[in-house]
PDB file of C-alpha atoms in Angstrom:
ATOM      1  CA  MET A   1     132.527  97.502  65.667  1.00 70.00           C
ATOM      2  CA  LYS A   2     129.337  95.980  64.312  1.00 70.00           C
ATOM      3  CA  HIS A   3     126.977  97.129  67.047  1.00 70.00           C
ATOM      4  CA  THR A   4     127.911 100.825  67.249  1.00 70.00           C
ATOM      5  CA  HIS A   5     129.086 103.712  65.087  1.00 73.00           C
ATOM      6  CA  ASP A   6     130.826 105.351  68.082  1.00 78.00           C
ATOM      7  CA  PRO A   7     133.084 103.239  70.301  1.00 83.00           C
ATOM      8  CA  TYR A   8     132.935 105.906  73.018  1.00 75.00           C
ATOM      9  CA  SER A   9     129.184 105.998  73.571  1.00 85.00           C
ATOM     10  CA  ILE A  10     126.549 103.543  74.802  1.00 87.00           C
ATOM     11  CA  ILE A  11     123.041 104.736  74.012  1.00 92.00           C
ATOM     12  CA  TYR A  12     120.439 103.973  76.651  1.00 94.00           C
ATOM     13  CA  PRO A  13     117.765 101.716  75.093  1.00 96.00           C
ATOM     14  CA  GLU A  14     114.919 103.725  76.656  1.00 98.00           C
ATOM     15  CA  ILE A  15     114.239 106.474  79.175  1.00 98.00           C
ATOM     16  CA  LEU A  16     110.761 107.108  80.604  1.00 98.00           C
ATOM     17  CA  ALA A  17     109.273 109.370  83.261  1.00 98.00           C
ATOM     18  CA  ILE A  18     106.136 109.167  85.386  1.00 98.00           C
ATOM     19  CA  ALA A  19     104.764 112.078  87.424  1.00 98.00           C
ATOM     20  CA  SER A  20     102.331 112.193  90.307  1.00 98.00           C
ATOM     21  CA  ASP A  21      98.998 113.866  89.632  1.00 97.00           C
ATOM     22  CA  ASP A  22     100.067 117.044  91.434  1.00 98.00           C
ATOM     23  CA  GLY A  23     103.484 117.122  89.753  1.00 97.00           C
ATOM     24  CA  THR A  24     105.416 117.063  93.040  1.00 98.00           C
ATOM     25  CA  ALA A  25     107.099 113.708  92.445  1.00 98.00           C
ATOM     26  CA  VAL A  26     108.690 112.112  89.391  1.00 98.00           C
ATOM     27  CA  GLU A  27     109.955 108.604  88.790  1.00 98.00           C
ATOM     28  CA  LEU A  28     112.675 108.519  86.148  1.00 98.00           C
ATOM     29  CA  ILE A  29     113.125 105.066  84.616  1.00 98.00           C
ATOM     30  CA  GLU A  30     116.292 104.360  82.638  1.00 98.00           C
ATOM     31  CA  ARG A  31     116.479 101.063  80.785  1.00 97.00           C
ATOM     32  CA  PHE A  32     120.160 100.200  80.533  1.00 96.00           C
ATOM     33  CA  ASP A  33     122.328  98.055  78.262  1.00 93.00           C
ATOM     34  CA  CYS A  34     125.611  98.190  80.228  1.00 94.00           C
ATOM     35  CA  ILE A  35     125.185  97.063  83.831  1.00 96.00           C
ATOM     36  CA  GLY A  36     128.563  98.461  84.889  1.00 96.00           C
ATOM     37  CA  GLY A  37     127.588 101.930  83.734  1.00 94.00           C
ATOM     38  CA  ALA A  38     124.185 101.593  85.357  1.00 95.00           C
ATOM     39  CA  MET A  39     125.675 100.687  88.735  1.00 97.00           C
ATOM     40  CA  TRP A  40     128.147 103.575  88.477  1.00 94.00           C
ATOM     41  CA  VAL A  41     125.466 106.169  87.855  1.00 94.00           C
ATOM     42  CA  LYS A  42     123.212 104.651  90.511  1.00 96.00           C
ATOM     43  CA  ARG A  43     125.991 105.163  93.042  1.00 96.00           C
ATOM     44  CA  HIS A  44     126.822 108.728  92.029  1.00 96.00           C
ATOM     45  CA  TYR A  45     123.494 110.109  90.817  1.00 96.00           C
ATOM     46  CA  GLY A  46     121.988 109.009  94.116  1.00 96.00           C
ATOM     47  CA  GLN A  47     123.972 111.811  95.780  1.00 96.00           C
ATOM     48  CA  SER A  48     122.145 114.487  93.792  1.00 97.00           C
ATOM     49  CA  PRO A  49     119.952 116.681  96.034  1.00 97.00           C
ATOM     50  CA  LEU A  50     116.934 116.139  93.765  1.00 98.00           C
ATOM     51  CA  VAL A  51     117.173 112.325  94.062  1.00 98.00           C
ATOM     52  CA  GLN A  52     115.092 110.989  96.947  1.00 98.00           C
ATOM     53  CA  GLN A  53     115.636 107.298  96.200  1.00 98.00           C
ATOM     54  CA  VAL A  54     117.335 105.152  93.571  1.00 98.00           C
ATOM     55  CA  ARG A  55     116.952 101.415  92.971  1.00 98.00           C
ATOM     56  CA  THR A  56     117.543  98.773  90.336  1.00 98.00           C
ATOM     57  CA  VAL A  57     114.506  96.906  88.984  1.00 97.00           C
ATOM     58  CA  GLY A  58     115.443  94.280  86.416  1.00 95.00           C
ATOM     59  CA  GLN A  59     117.238  96.045  83.568  1.00 96.00           C
ATOM     60  CA  THR A  60     116.132  99.490  84.711  1.00 98.00           C
ATOM     61  CA  THR A  61     117.381 102.073  87.179  1.00 98.00           C
ATOM     62  CA  ARG A  62     114.600 104.012  88.868  1.00 98.00           C
ATOM     63  CA  TYR A  63     115.075 107.434  90.429  1.00 98.00           C
ATOM     64  CA  LEU A  64     112.452 109.031  92.661  1.00 98.00           C
ATOM     65  CA  LEU A  65     112.930 112.740  92.017  1.00 98.00           C
ATOM     66  CA  SER A  66     111.720 116.073  93.334  1.00 98.00           C
ATOM     67  CA  PRO A  67     111.152 118.837  90.773  1.00 98.00           C
ATOM     68  CA  GLY A  68     113.580 121.736  90.996  1.00 98.00           C
ATOM     69  CA  ALA A  69     117.024 122.946  89.947  1.00 97.00           C
ATOM     70  CA  VAL A  70     120.327 122.782  91.835  1.00 96.00           C
ATOM     71  CA  ASP A  71     123.975 123.640  91.267  1.00 94.00           C
ATOM     72  CA  LEU A  72     125.974 120.420  91.383  1.00 94.00           C
ATOM     73  CA  GLU A  73     129.410 120.772  92.972  1.00 92.00           C
ATOM     74  CA  LEU A  74     131.005 117.936  91.025  1.00 92.00           C
ATOM     75  CA  VAL A  75     134.197 116.360  92.356  1.00 93.00           C
ATOM     76  CA  GLY A  76     136.151 113.715  90.474  1.00 88.00           C
ATOM     77  CA  SER A  77     135.749 110.197  91.915  1.00 90.00           C
ATOM     78  CA  ARG A  78     133.596 111.426  94.826  1.00 94.00           C
ATOM     79  CA  PHE A  79     130.648 113.076  93.037  1.00 94.00           C
ATOM     80  CA  PRO A  80     131.477 113.147  89.326  1.00 94.00           C
ATOM     81  CA  ALA A  81     127.939 113.198  87.867  1.00 94.00           C
ATOM     82  CA  GLY A  82     124.347 113.840  88.811  1.00 95.00           C
ATOM     83  CA  ILE A  83     120.897 115.204  88.014  1.00 96.00           C
ATOM     84  CA  ALA A  84     120.769 118.998  88.103  1.00 95.00           C
ATOM     85  CA  ARG A  85     117.189 119.844  87.106  1.00 95.00           C
ATOM     86  CA  VAL A  86     113.739 118.254  87.001  1.00 98.00           C
ATOM     87  CA  ALA A  87     110.876 120.175  85.393  1.00 98.00           C
ATOM     88  CA  VAL A  88     107.259 119.028  85.078  1.00 98.00           C
ATOM     89  CA  SER A  89     104.633 120.502  82.737  1.00 97.00           C
ATOM     90  CA  ASP A  90     101.186 119.288  81.729  1.00 97.00           C
ATOM     91  CA  ASN A  91     102.472 116.940  79.030  1.00 97.00           C
ATOM     92  CA  GLU A  92     106.252 116.758  79.406  1.00 98.00           C
ATOM     93  CA  ILE A  93     109.026 116.125  81.911  1.00 98.00           C
ATOM     94  CA  GLY A  94     112.482 117.648  81.472  1.00 97.00           C
ATOM     95  CA  ILE A  95     115.618 116.144  83.027  1.00 96.00           C
ATOM     96  CA  THR A  96     119.045 117.817  83.069  1.00 94.00           C
ATOM     97  CA  TYR A  97     122.162 115.674  83.650  1.00 94.00           C
ATOM     98  CA  LEU A  98     125.731 116.841  84.269  1.00 92.00           C
ATOM     99  CA  GLY A  99     128.993 114.922  84.560  1.00 92.00           C
ATOM    100  CA  MET A 100     132.741 115.121  84.183  1.00 90.00           C
ATOM    101  CA  GLY A 101     135.061 112.889  82.158  1.00 85.00           C
ATOM    102  CA  GLY A 102     133.448 109.552  81.333  1.00 78.00           C
ATOM    103  CA  GLY A 103     130.515 110.629  83.501  1.00 85.00           C
ATOM    104  CA  GLY A 104     129.999 113.529  81.121  1.00 84.00           C
ATOM    105  CA  VAL A 105     129.725 111.097  78.203  1.00 82.00           C
ATOM    106  CA  GLY A 106     126.966 109.255  80.039  1.00 84.00           C
ATOM    107  CA  ALA A 107     125.278 112.510  81.044  1.00 85.00           C
ATOM    108  CA  SER A 108     125.230 113.816  77.484  1.00 86.00           C
ATOM    109  CA  ILE A 109     125.269 111.730  74.311  1.00 86.00           C
ATOM    110  CA  CYS A 110     124.355 108.395  75.946  1.00 88.00           C
ATOM    111  CA  ARG A 111     121.061 109.779  77.213  1.00 92.00           C
ATOM    112  CA  ALA A 112     120.282 112.421  74.603  1.00 90.00           C
ATOM    113  CA  HIS A 113     119.847 109.740  71.928  1.00 91.00           C
ATOM    114  CA  ALA A 114     117.825 107.266  74.005  1.00 94.00           C
ATOM    115  CA  SER A 115     114.504 105.906  72.818  1.00 96.00           C
ATOM    116  CA  GLY A 116     111.637 107.752  74.473  1.00 97.00           C
ATOM    117  CA  VAL A 117     113.289 111.181  74.295  1.00 97.00           C
ATOM    118  CA  ILE A 118     111.132 113.755  72.489  1.00 96.00           C
ATOM    119  CA  ARG A 119     113.950 116.276  72.077  1.00 94.00           C
ATOM    120  CA  SER A 120     117.303 117.032  73.662  1.00 93.00           C
ATOM    121  CA  GLU A 121     120.266 119.384  73.907  1.00 90.00           C
ATOM    122  CA  SER A 122     123.721 118.019  74.721  1.00 87.00           C
ATOM    123  CA  ASP A 123     127.264 119.317  75.162  1.00 83.00           C
ATOM    124  CA  PRO A 124     130.426 118.067  73.460  1.00 81.00           C
ATOM    125  CA  CYS A 125     131.854 115.363  75.712  1.00 80.00           C
ATOM    126  CA  GLY A 126     134.815 113.078  76.240  1.00 76.00           C
ATOM    127  CA  GLY A 127     138.247 113.321  77.783  1.00 75.00           C
ATOM    128  CA  GLY A 128     138.262 115.423  80.940  1.00 81.00           C
ATOM    129  CA  LYS A 129     135.482 117.821  79.933  1.00 80.00           C
ATOM    130  CA  VAL A 130     132.392 118.599  82.008  1.00 85.00           C
ATOM    131  CA  ALA A 131     129.346 117.902  79.847  1.00 82.00           C
ATOM    132  CA  GLY A 132     125.646 117.315  80.147  1.00 88.00           C
ATOM    133  CA  SER A 133     122.320 117.174  78.425  1.00 91.00           C
ATOM    134  CA  ARG A 134     118.737 118.229  78.849  1.00 94.00           C
ATOM    135  CA  ILE A 135     116.215 115.680  77.662  1.00 95.00           C
ATOM    136  CA  VAL A 136     112.466 116.088  77.354  1.00 97.00           C
ATOM    137  CA  LEU A 137     110.215 113.060  77.880  1.00 98.00           C
ATOM    138  CA  PRO A 138     106.467 112.503  77.618  1.00 98.00           C
ATOM    139  CA  ARG A 139     104.707 112.811  80.957  1.00 98.00           C
ATOM    140  CA  PHE A 140     103.330 109.351  81.693  1.00 98.00           C
ATOM    141  CA  GLN A 141     101.034 107.962  84.381  1.00 98.00           C
ATOM    142  CA  ARG A 142     101.580 104.743  86.276  1.00 98.00           C
ATOM    143  CA  LEU A 143      99.051 102.006  85.527  1.00 98.00           C
ATOM    144  CA  ILE A 144      99.062  98.692  87.380  1.00 98.00           C
ATOM    145  CA  ILE A 145      96.862  95.804  86.276  1.00 98.00           C
ATOM    146  CA  GLY A 146      96.261  92.952  88.705  1.00 98.00           C
ATOM    147  CA  VAL A 147      95.132  89.522  87.508  1.00 98.00           C
ATOM    148  CA  ASP A 148      94.335  86.244  89.236  1.00 95.00           C
ATOM    149  CA  ASP A 149      92.797  82.890  88.347  1.00 92.00           C
ATOM    150  CA  THR A 150      93.280  82.376  84.615  1.00 93.00           C
ATOM    151  CA  ASP A 151      94.267  78.698  84.656  1.00 84.00           C
ATOM    152  CA  THR A 152      92.717  75.342  85.486  1.00 74.00           C
ATOM    153  CA  PRO A 153      94.111  72.207  87.170  1.00 68.00           C
ATOM    154  CA  ASP A 154      94.840  70.895  83.675  1.00 72.00           C
ATOM    155  CA  ALA A 155      96.298  73.856  81.770  1.00 75.00           C
ATOM    156  CA  GLY A 156      97.534  77.436  81.845  1.00 78.00           C
ATOM    157  CA  ALA A 157      99.693  79.699  83.992  1.00 88.00           C
ATOM    158  CA  THR A 158      98.663  83.201  85.026  1.00 94.00           C
ATOM    159  CA  TRP A 159     102.192  84.621  85.174  1.00 95.00           C
ATOM    160  CA  THR A 160     103.061  83.658  81.591  1.00 96.00           C
ATOM    161  CA  LEU A 161      99.742  84.810  80.162  1.00 97.00           C
ATOM    162  CA  CYS A 162      99.976  88.229  81.833  1.00 98.00           C
ATOM    163  CA  HIS A 163     103.541  88.811  80.648  1.00 98.00           C
ATOM    164  CA  ASN A 164     102.704  87.921  77.069  1.00 98.00           C
ATOM    165  CA  ILE A 165      99.610  90.119  77.058  1.00 98.00           C
ATOM    166  CA  ALA A 166     101.547  93.031  78.547  1.00 98.00           C
ATOM    167  CA  ARG A 167     104.269  92.768  75.924  1.00 98.00           C
ATOM    168  CA  SER A 168     101.790  92.520  73.070  1.00 98.00           C
ATOM    169  CA  ILE A 169      99.895  95.716  73.934  1.00 98.00           C
ATOM    170  CA  GLU A 170     102.898  98.042  74.080  1.00 97.00           C
ATOM    171  CA  ASP A 171     102.997 101.061  71.774  1.00 97.00           C
ATOM    172  CA  GLU A 172     104.465 104.580  71.917  1.00 95.00           C
ATOM    173  CA  GLN A 173     101.814 105.682  74.406  1.00 97.00           C
ATOM    174  CA  THR A 174     102.076 102.621  76.635  1.00 98.00           C
ATOM    175  CA  ARG A 175     105.321 101.042  77.841  1.00 98.00           C
ATOM    176  CA  TYR A 176     105.466  97.784  79.801  1.00 98.00           C
ATOM    177  CA  LEU A 177     107.614  98.308  82.902  1.00 98.00           C
ATOM    178  CA  SER A 178     107.439  95.336  85.229  1.00 98.00           C
ATOM    179  CA  HIS A 179     105.844  92.027  86.123  1.00 98.00           C
ATOM    180  CA  THR A 180     105.450  90.935  89.756  1.00 98.00           C
ATOM    181  CA  ILE A 181     104.284  87.532  90.975  1.00 98.00           C
ATOM    182  CA  VAL A 182     102.549  87.848  94.349  1.00 97.00           C
ATOM    183  CA  GLN A 183     102.214  84.887  96.675  1.00 95.00           C
ATOM    184  CA  LEU A 184      98.793  84.829  98.332  1.00 94.00           C
ATOM    185  CA  PHE A 185      97.564  82.841 101.301  1.00 88.00           C
ATOM    186  CA  PRO A 186      97.155  79.226 100.076  1.00 82.00           C
ATOM    187  CA  VAL A 187      93.374  78.965 100.207  1.00 69.00           C
ATOM    188  CA  ALA A 188      91.678  75.620  99.699  1.00 58.00           C
ATOM    189  CA  PHE A 189      90.222  76.470  96.275  1.00 58.00           C
ATOM    190  CA  ARG A 190      93.557  77.521  94.703  1.00 53.00           C
ATOM    191  CA  THR A 191      94.725  75.901  91.469  1.00 52.00           C
ATOM    192  CA  LYS A 192      98.108  74.957  92.966  1.00 59.00           C
ATOM    193  CA  ASN A 193     100.503  77.745  94.007  1.00 62.00           C
ATOM    194  CA  CYS A 194      97.977  80.504  94.771  1.00 83.00           C
ATOM    195  CA  VAL A 195      99.713  83.467  93.180  1.00 92.00           C
ATOM    196  CA  ALA A 196      98.411  86.597  91.471  1.00 95.00           C
ATOM    197  CA  VAL A 197     100.242  88.910  89.067  1.00 98.00           C
ATOM    198  CA  ALA A 198     100.679  92.676  88.789  1.00 98.00           C
ATOM    199  CA  CYS A 199     101.760  94.204  85.458  1.00 98.00           C
ATOM    200  CA  GLU A 200     102.989  97.798  85.562  1.00 98.00           C
ATOM    201  CA  PHE A 201     102.880 100.277  82.676  1.00 98.00           C
ATOM    202  CA  ALA A 202     103.939 103.847  81.976  1.00 98.00           C
ATOM    203  CA  THR A 203     101.202 105.292  79.804  1.00 98.00           C
ATOM    204  CA  SER A 204      99.516 108.406  78.501  1.00 98.00           C
ATOM    205  CA  ASP A 205      96.495 106.316  77.484  1.00 98.00           C
ATOM    206  CA  PRO A 206      95.441 104.287  80.530  1.00 98.00           C
ATOM    207  CA  ALA A 207      91.927 103.590  79.239  1.00 98.00           C
ATOM    208  CA  GLY A 208      93.241 102.231  75.945  1.00 98.00           C
ATOM    209  CA  CYS A 209      95.816 100.069  77.701  1.00 98.00           C
ATOM    210  CA  ILE A 210      93.202  98.597  80.038  1.00 98.00           C
ATOM    211  CA  ASP A 211      90.847  97.904  77.129  1.00 98.00           C
ATOM    212  CA  ARG A 212      93.525  96.079  75.135  1.00 98.00           C
ATOM    213  CA  PHE A 213      94.628  94.042  78.137  1.00 98.00           C
ATOM    214  CA  GLU A 214      91.048  93.066  78.970  1.00 98.00           C
ATOM    215  CA  LYS A 215      90.316  92.008  75.401  1.00 98.00           C
ATOM    216  CA  LEU A 216      93.249  89.588  75.277  1.00 98.00           C
ATOM    217  CA  LEU A 217      92.651  88.330  78.798  1.00 98.00           C
ATOM    218  CA  ARG A 218      89.044  87.460  77.975  1.00 98.00           C
ATOM    219  CA  GLU A 219      90.224  85.724  74.814  1.00 97.00           C
ATOM    220  CA  TYR A 220      92.900  83.560  76.432  1.00 96.00           C
ATOM    221  CA  THR A 221      91.835  82.905  80.028  1.00 96.00           C
ATOM    222  CA  LEU A 222      90.908  79.307  80.746  1.00 93.00           C
ATOM    223  CA  SER A 223      88.928  80.031  83.905  1.00 91.00           C
ATOM    224  CA  ASP A 224      85.401  81.266  84.590  1.00 92.00           C
ATOM    225  CA  GLU A 225      86.638  82.871  87.842  1.00 91.00           C
ATOM    226  CA  THR A 226      89.212  85.294  86.425  1.00 96.00           C
ATOM    227  CA  GLY A 227      89.688  88.602  88.193  1.00 96.00           C
ATOM    228  CA  MET A 228      91.156  91.732  86.618  1.00 98.00           C
ATOM    229  CA  ALA A 229      91.444  95.180  88.176  1.00 98.00           C
ATOM    230  CA  ALA A 230      93.424  98.266  87.165  1.00 98.00           C
ATOM    231  CA  TYR A 231      94.832 101.041  89.342  1.00 98.00           C
ATOM    232  CA  THR A 232      95.949 104.336  87.787  1.00 98.00           C
ATOM    233  CA  GLY A 233      98.085 106.441  90.099  1.00 98.00           C
ATOM    234  CA  PHE A 234     101.619 107.210  91.205  1.00 98.00           C
ATOM    235  CA  ASP A 235     101.406 105.354  94.524  1.00 98.00           C
ATOM    236  CA  PRO A 236      99.208 102.259  95.083  1.00 98.00           C
ATOM    237  CA  SER A 237      99.709 102.236  98.875  1.00 97.00           C
ATOM    238  CA  PRO A 238      95.976 102.837  99.609  1.00 97.00           C
ATOM    239  CA  LEU A 239      95.539  99.151  98.675  1.00 98.00           C
ATOM    240  CA  GLU A 240      98.343  97.861 100.907  1.00 97.00           C
ATOM    241  CA  GLU A 241      96.431  97.071 104.094  1.00 96.00           C
ATOM    242  CA  TYR A 242      93.937  95.005 102.124  1.00 97.00           C
ATOM    243  CA  ALA A 243      96.750  93.278 100.199  1.00 96.00           C
ATOM    244  CA  TRP A 244      98.428  92.046 103.379  1.00 96.00           C
ATOM    245  CA  MET A 245      95.105  90.674 104.578  1.00 94.00           C
ATOM    246  CA  VAL A 246      94.906  88.555 101.427  1.00 93.00           C
ATOM    247  CA  LYS A 247      98.490  87.363 101.885  1.00 92.00           C
ATOM    248  CA  ARG A 248      97.896  86.417 105.524  1.00 91.00           C
ATOM    249  CA  GLY A 249      94.563  84.655 105.399  1.00 87.00           C
ATOM    250  CA  GLU A 250      91.390  83.797 103.524  1.00 86.00           C
ATOM    251  CA  ILE A 251      88.989  86.709 103.192  1.00 86.00           C
ATOM    252  CA  THR A 252      85.596  87.314 101.616  1.00 86.00           C
ATOM    253  CA  ARG A 253      84.634  89.621  98.783  1.00 87.00           C
ATOM    254  CA  SER A 254      82.944  92.000 101.237  1.00 88.00           C
ATOM    255  CA  GLU A 255      86.341  93.188 102.503  1.00 90.00           C
ATOM    256  CA  LEU A 256      87.131  94.457  99.021  1.00 94.00           C
ATOM    257  CA  GLU A 257      84.005  96.559  98.537  1.00 93.00           C
ATOM    258  CA  GLY A 258      85.346  99.763 100.097  1.00 94.00           C
ATOM    259  CA  LEU A 259      88.278  99.866  97.650  1.00 97.00           C
ATOM    260  CA  LEU A 260      86.269  99.500  94.464  1.00 96.00           C
ATOM    261  CA  PRO A 261      85.983 103.295  93.851  1.00 96.00           C
ATOM    262  CA  LEU A 262      89.800 103.373  93.500  1.00 98.00           C
ATOM    263  CA  LEU A 263      89.819 100.669  90.839  1.00 98.00           C
ATOM    264  CA  ASN A 264      88.712  99.929  87.322  1.00 98.00           C
ATOM    265  CA  VAL A 265      87.349  96.398  87.604  1.00 98.00           C
ATOM    266  CA  ARG A 266      87.027  94.560  84.297  1.00 98.00           C
ATOM    267  CA  LEU A 267      86.630  90.897  85.318  1.00 98.00           C
ATOM    268  CA  SER A 268      84.961  90.193  88.638  1.00 94.00           C
ATOM    269  CA  GLY A 269      85.286  86.452  89.157  1.00 94.00           C
ATOM    270  CA  ARG A 270      86.539  84.995  92.413  1.00 90.00           C
ATOM    271  CA  GLY A 271      90.082  85.879  91.316  1.00 93.00           C
ATOM    272  CA  LEU A 272      89.331  89.576  91.803  1.00 96.00           C
ATOM    273  CA  ILE A 273      90.255  89.227  95.490  1.00 95.00           C
ATOM    274  CA  GLY A 274      93.796  88.222  94.599  1.00 95.00           C
ATOM    275  CA  ALA A 275      94.060  90.488  91.560  1.00 97.00           C
ATOM    276  CA  VAL A 276      93.555  93.602  93.691  1.00 98.00           C
ATOM    277  CA  ALA A 277      95.915  92.278  96.367  1.00 97.00           C
ATOM    278  CA  ALA A 278      98.733  91.974  93.827  1.00 98.00           C
ATOM    279  CA  ILE A 279      98.653  95.645  92.796  1.00 98.00           C
ATOM    280  CA  PRO A 280     100.480  97.379  95.702  1.00 98.00           C
ATOM    281  CA  PHE A 281     103.301  94.801  95.666  1.00 98.00           C
ATOM    282  CA  VAL A 282     104.442  95.835  92.196  1.00 98.00           C
ATOM    283  CA  THR A 283     108.309  95.681  92.029  1.00 98.00           C
ATOM    284  CA  ARG A 284     108.466  94.795  95.763  1.00 97.00           C
ATOM    285  CA  PHE A 285     109.614  91.306  94.905  1.00 97.00           C
ATOM    286  CA  GLU A 286     110.827  90.029  98.287  1.00 96.00           C
ATOM    287  CA  GLU A 287     107.612  91.012 100.065  1.00 96.00           C
ATOM    288  CA  ALA A 288     105.504  89.876  97.122  1.00 97.00           C
ATOM    289  CA  LEU A 289     106.944  86.361  97.239  1.00 95.00           C
ATOM    290  CA  GLU A 290     106.763  85.968 101.015  1.00 94.00           C
ATOM    291  CA  LEU A 291     104.530  83.058 102.000  1.00 92.00           C
ATOM    292  CA  CYS A 292     102.338  83.866 105.000  1.00 85.00           C
ATOM    293  CA  ASP A 293     100.817  80.462 105.732  1.00 71.00           C
ATOM    294  CA  GLY A 294     100.498  80.671 109.508  1.00 61.00           C
ATOM    295  CA  SER A 295     103.928  79.192 110.185  1.00 55.00           C
ATOM    296  CA  ASN A 296     105.797  82.523 109.912  1.00 51.00           C
TER     297      ASN A 296
END
């Protein structure tokens, strides 16, 4: 086979982990290549006691985890694989997987050799054996950058510009996770569709990521009213009440003032109102795209 040296393994393209500031919550993000395998582990890993939530976002599976260690009582077909341990230190996050049969292959070699893994230990796997691995990942923070108003009636598109900037600034310390288009209330001074964008990153260098994003945004924006704000934190829900206000009606800049201490504002044109509103909707695509125009 041209694409693999081992016909009985599929290496995950990338595995990342983000921890809350206090280390009590972890989001494990697995970028997958085989959707069938990803759906299988989503179904079964979700039964693990340490997994609080599991969801698919694009080509990633995301697990909300609690730190700790448990004994997994694996049962073929019913609960054949899961996450047995989550450990958080100042700079690293350790994840231990365990599975039986084909689930043991996924729990061991498929993850141990993924991009993003600092080091790993894995068991021999295959056939009917129970096998697993322990992988160690860098401890990343979540960074969300909101942007609005980069185009003009004649040229540009905010969603394309933000995606291309986000992809171009990736490095080993900063990984681009997601892109969310957020429908805002269609105010009179909109360009056309009245949307803002939130770009999400896993990073150990939030300041550097923000600087690089700002530099390219200033270079390529076509508008004098561009807004850009960054939020660094595990959970952006403190911005949610404000965000729904912006989706449901036209507001003034004064209603944003109380949130500014939570944000790193880099461009403060009129688009800042929408840029901040986009942030808490990151990966919440159905809500983000809902149009609240007074008729619903």
